[in-house]
mmCIF file of C-alpha atoms in Angstrom:
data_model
loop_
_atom_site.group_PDB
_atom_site.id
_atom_site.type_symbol
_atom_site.label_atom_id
_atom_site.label_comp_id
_atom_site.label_asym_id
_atom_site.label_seq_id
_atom_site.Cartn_x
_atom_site.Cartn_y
_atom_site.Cartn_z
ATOM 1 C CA UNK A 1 174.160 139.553 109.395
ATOM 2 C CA UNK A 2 176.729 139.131 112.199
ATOM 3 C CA UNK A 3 174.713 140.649 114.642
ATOM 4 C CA UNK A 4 171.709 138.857 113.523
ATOM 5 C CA UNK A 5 174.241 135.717 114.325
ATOM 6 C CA UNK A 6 175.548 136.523 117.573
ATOM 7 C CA UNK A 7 171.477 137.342 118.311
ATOM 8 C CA UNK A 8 170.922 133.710 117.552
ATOM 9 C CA UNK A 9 173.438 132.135 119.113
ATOM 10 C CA UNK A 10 172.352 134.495 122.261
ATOM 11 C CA UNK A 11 168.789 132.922 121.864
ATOM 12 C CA UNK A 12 169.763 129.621 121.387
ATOM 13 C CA UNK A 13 168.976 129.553 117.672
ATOM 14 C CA UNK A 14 171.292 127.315 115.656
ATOM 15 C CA UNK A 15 170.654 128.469 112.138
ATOM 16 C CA UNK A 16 169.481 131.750 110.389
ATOM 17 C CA UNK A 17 167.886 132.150 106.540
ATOM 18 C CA UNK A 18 166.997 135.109 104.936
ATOM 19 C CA UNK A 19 166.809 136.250 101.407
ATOM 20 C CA UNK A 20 168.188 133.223 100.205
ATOM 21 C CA UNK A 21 170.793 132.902 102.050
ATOM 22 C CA UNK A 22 171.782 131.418 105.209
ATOM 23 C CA UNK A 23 173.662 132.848 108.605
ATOM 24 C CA UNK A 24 174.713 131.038 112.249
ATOM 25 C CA UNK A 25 176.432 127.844 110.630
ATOM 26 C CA UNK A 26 174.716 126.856 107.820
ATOM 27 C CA UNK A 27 178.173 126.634 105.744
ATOM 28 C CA UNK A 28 178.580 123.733 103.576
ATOM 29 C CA UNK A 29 180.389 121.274 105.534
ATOM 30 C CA UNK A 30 179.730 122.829 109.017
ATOM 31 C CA UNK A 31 178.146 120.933 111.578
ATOM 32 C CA UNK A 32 175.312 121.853 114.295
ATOM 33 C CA UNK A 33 174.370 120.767 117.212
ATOM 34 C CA UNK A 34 171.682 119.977 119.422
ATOM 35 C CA UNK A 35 171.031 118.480 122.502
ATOM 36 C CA UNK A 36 169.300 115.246 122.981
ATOM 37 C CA UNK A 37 168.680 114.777 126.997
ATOM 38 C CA UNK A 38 172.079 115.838 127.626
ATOM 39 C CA UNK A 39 174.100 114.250 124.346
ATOM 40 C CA UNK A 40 174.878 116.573 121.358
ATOM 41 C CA UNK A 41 173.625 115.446 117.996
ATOM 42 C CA UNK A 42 175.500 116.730 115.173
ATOM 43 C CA UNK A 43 173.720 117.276 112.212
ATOM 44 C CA UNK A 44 174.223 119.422 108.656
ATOM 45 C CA UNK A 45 171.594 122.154 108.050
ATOM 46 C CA UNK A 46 168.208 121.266 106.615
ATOM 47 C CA UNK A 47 168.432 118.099 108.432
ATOM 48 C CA UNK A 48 165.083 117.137 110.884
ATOM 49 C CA UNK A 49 165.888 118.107 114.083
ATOM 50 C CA UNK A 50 162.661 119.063 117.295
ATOM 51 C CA UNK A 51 162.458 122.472 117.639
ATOM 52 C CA UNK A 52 161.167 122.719 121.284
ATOM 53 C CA UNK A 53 164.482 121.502 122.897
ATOM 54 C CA UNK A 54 162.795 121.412 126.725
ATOM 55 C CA UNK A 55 160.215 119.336 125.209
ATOM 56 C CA UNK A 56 162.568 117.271 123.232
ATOM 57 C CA UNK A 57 163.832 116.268 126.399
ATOM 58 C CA UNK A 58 160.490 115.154 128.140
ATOM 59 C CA UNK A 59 160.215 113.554 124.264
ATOM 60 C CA UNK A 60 163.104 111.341 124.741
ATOM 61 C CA UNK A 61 162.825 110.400 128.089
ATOM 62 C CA UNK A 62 159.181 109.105 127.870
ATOM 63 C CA UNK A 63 160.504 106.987 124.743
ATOM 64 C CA UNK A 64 163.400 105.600 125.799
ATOM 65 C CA UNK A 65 161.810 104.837 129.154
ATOM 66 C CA UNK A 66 159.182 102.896 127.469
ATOM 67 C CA UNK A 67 161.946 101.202 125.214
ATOM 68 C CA UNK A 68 163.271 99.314 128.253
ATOM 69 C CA UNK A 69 166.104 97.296 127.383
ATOM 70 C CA UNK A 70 167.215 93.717 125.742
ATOM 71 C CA UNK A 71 168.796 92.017 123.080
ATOM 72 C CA UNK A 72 168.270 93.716 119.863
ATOM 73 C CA UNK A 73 165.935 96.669 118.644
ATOM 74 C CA UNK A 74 165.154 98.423 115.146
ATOM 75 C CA UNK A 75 164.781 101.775 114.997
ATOM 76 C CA UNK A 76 162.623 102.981 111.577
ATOM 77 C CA UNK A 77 162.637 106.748 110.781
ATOM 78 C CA UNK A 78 165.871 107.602 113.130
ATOM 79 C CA UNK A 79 166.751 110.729 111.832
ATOM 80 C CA UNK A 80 169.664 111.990 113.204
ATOM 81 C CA UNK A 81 170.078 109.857 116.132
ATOM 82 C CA UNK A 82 167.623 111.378 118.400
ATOM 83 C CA UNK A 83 166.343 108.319 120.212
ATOM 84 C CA UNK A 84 169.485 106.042 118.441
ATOM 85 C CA UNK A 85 172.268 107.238 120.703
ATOM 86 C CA UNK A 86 170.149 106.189 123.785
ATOM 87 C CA UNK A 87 168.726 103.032 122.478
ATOM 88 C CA UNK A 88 172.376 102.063 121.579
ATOM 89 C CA UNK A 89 173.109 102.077 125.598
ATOM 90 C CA UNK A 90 170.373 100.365 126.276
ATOM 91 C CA UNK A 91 170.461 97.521 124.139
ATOM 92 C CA UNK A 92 172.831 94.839 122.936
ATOM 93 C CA UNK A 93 172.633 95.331 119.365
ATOM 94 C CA UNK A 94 170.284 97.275 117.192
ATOM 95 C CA UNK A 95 169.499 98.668 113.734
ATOM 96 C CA UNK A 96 168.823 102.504 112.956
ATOM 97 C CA UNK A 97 166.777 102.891 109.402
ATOM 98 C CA UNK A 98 166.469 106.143 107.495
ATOM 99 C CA UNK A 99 166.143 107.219 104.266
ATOM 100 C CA UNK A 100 167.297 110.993 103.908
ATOM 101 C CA UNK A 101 171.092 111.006 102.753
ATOM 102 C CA UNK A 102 172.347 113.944 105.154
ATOM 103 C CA UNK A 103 170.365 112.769 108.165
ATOM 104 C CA UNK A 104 171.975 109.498 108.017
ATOM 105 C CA UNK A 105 175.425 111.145 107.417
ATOM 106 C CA UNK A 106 174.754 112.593 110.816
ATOM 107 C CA UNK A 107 173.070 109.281 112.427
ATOM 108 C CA UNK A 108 176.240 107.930 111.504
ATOM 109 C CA UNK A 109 178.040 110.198 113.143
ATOM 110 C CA UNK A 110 176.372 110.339 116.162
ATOM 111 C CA UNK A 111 175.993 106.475 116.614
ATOM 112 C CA UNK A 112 179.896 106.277 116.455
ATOM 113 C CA UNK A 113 180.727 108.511 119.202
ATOM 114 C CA UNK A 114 178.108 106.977 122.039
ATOM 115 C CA UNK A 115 178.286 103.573 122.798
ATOM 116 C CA UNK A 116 176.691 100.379 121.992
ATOM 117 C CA UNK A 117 176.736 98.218 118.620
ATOM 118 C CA UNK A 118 174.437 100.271 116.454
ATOM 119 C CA UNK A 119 174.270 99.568 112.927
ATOM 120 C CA UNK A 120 172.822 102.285 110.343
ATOM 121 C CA UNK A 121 171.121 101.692 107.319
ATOM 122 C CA UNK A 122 169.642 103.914 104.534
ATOM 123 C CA UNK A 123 166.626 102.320 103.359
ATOM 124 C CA UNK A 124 163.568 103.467 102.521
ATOM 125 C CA UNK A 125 160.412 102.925 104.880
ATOM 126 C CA UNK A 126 158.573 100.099 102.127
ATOM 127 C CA UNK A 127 162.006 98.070 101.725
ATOM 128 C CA UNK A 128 162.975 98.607 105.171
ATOM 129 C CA UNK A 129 159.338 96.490 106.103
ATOM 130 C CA UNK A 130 159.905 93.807 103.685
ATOM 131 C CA UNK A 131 163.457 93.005 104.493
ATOM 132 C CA UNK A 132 162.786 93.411 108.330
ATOM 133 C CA UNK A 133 159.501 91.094 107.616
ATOM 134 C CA UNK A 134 161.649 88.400 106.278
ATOM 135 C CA UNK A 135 164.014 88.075 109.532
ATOM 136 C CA UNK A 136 163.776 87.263 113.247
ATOM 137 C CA UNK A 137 161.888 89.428 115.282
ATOM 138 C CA UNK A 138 163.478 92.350 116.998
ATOM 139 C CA UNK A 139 162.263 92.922 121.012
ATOM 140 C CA UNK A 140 161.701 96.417 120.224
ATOM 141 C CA UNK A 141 160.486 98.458 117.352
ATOM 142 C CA UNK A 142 160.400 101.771 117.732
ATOM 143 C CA UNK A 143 159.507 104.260 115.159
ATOM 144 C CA UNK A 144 159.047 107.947 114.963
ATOM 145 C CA UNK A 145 156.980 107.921 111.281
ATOM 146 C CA UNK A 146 156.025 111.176 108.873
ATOM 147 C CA UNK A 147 152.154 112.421 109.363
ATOM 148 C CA UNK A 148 151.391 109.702 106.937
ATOM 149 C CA UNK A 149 152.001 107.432 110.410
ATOM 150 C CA UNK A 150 153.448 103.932 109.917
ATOM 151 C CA UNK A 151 150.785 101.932 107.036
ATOM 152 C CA UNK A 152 153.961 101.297 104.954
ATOM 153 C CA UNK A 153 155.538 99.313 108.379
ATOM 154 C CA UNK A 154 152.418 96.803 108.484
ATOM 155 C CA UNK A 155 154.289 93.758 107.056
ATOM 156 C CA UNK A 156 157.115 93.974 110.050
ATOM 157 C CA UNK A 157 154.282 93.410 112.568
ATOM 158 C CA UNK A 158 152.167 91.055 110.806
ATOM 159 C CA UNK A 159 155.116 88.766 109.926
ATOM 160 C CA UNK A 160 158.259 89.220 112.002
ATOM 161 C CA UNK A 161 156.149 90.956 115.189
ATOM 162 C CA UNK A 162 158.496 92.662 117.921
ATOM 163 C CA UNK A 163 158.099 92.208 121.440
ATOM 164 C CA UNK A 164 157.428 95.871 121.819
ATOM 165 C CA UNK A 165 156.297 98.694 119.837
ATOM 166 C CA UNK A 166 157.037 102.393 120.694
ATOM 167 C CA UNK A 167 155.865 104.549 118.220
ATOM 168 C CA UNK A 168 156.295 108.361 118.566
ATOM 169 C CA UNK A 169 153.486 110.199 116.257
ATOM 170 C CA UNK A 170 153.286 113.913 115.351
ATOM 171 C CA UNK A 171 149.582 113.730 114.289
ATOM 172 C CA UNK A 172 147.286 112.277 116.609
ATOM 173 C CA UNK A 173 144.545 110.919 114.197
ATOM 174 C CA UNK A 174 147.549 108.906 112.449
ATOM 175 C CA UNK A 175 148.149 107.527 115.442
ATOM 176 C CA UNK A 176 144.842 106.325 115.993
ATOM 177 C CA UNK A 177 144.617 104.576 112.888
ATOM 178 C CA UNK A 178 148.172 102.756 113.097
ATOM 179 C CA UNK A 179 147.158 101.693 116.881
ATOM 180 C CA UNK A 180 144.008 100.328 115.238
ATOM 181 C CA UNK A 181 145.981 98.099 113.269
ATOM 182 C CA UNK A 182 148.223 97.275 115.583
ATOM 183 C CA UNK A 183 145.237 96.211 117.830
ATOM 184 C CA UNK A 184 144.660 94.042 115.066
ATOM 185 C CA UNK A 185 147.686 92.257 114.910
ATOM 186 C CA UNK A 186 147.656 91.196 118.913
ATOM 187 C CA UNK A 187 148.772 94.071 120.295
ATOM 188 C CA UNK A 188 148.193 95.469 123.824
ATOM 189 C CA UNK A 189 148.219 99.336 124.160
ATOM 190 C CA UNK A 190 149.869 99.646 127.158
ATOM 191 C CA UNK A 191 149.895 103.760 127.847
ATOM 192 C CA UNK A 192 149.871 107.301 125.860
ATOM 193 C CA UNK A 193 151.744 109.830 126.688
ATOM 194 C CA UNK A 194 151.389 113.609 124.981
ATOM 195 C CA UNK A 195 153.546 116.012 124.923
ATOM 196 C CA UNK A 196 152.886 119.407 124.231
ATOM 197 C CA UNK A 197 155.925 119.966 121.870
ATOM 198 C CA UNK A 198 154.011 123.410 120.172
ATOM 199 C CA UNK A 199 152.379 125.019 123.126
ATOM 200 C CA UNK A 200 149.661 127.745 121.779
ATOM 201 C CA UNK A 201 148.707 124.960 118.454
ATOM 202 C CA UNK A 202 146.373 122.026 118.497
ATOM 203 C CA UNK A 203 149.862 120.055 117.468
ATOM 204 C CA UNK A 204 150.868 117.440 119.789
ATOM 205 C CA UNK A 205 153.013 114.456 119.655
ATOM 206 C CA UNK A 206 152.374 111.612 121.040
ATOM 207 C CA UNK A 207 154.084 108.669 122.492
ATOM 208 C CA UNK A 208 152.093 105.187 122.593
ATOM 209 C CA UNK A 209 153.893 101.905 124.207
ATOM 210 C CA UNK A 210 152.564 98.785 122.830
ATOM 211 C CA UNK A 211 153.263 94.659 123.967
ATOM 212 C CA UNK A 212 151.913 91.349 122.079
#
């Protein structure tokens, strides 16, 4: 097991599991890391992080690019802080939303040592969109949804729309059915961007900007 370890961190791997057990930091309480376009994200294992780090790079760039910048934005889905900690600069004020306990132990974390005035809420996707529906627009949404895409968002746009969408989809026929219904709700697809975050698989992700 120690070699296996020092293998891993050699390679660039942050965590090992084998016959139930698990090597290279995954001790309760100990942190990883990863790097998101040059800031580390801290994060407990089994929490969502990209496994292509190159690619998370091109990945965050292209979002955050199409983010812009403004007054206030909501992030839905955040994760761990992978697109938070570089909307935070960009942006007055904002709100990260995510549901999974650890990963917004480490969104937390992350959001408090990067500036900006970021705050982080655990809330489920369906109360997130009725709450958010219910209050003043935001000039960016941005969301990086499950492969069941963003359906359970469709009240946010239809009552309190944003300014700007950027939605960042792991399966591409999702995608095409949430920009459908975003098409439907006044909104101009502005570009697409893939990115080939699995090279040798038909998986992409995909990174659509979208304006009223």
């Amino acid at each position: 097991a120690p070699r296996l370890g020092a293998l891993a961190r050699d390679l660039g791997v942050v965590a090992l599991r084998f016959s139930g057990k698990g090597h290279g930091g995954e001790a309760p309480g100990v942190l990883l890391h990863e790097d998101s376009l040059g800031v580390s994200l801290a994060f407990e294992p089994g929490v969502f992080v990209q496994a292509n780090r190159e690619m998370n790079a091109v990945l965050v760039e292209t979002a955050t690019v199409a983010a812009g910048g403004g007054g206030r934005f909501v992030e839905v889905y955040a994760g761990a802080g992978n697109f938070t900690v570089h909307l935070g600069a960009r942006f007055d004020r904002g709100q990260a939303l995510e549901s999974d306990r650890r990963a917004v132990s480490a969104l937390r974390h992350n959001v408090a040592a990067r500036p900006g005035r970021v705050e982080v809420l655990r809330e489920r996707d369906a109360r997130s969109a009725g709450r958010l529906s219910s209050s003043a627009p935001a000039d960016l949404l941005l969301a990086d949804p499950p492969r069941a895409g963003m359906r359970a968002l469709e009240p946010i746009w239809r009552e309190a729309p944003p300014g700007r969408i950027v939605m960042v989809s792991c399966h591409p026929m999702a995608a095409v059915r949430d920009l459908k219904a975003l098409a439907r709700a006044g909104y101009r697809l502005e570009e697409v961007v893939a990115v080939d975050m699995f090279p040798g698989t038909h998986h992409l992700e995909i990174v659509a900007t979208l304006s009223r």
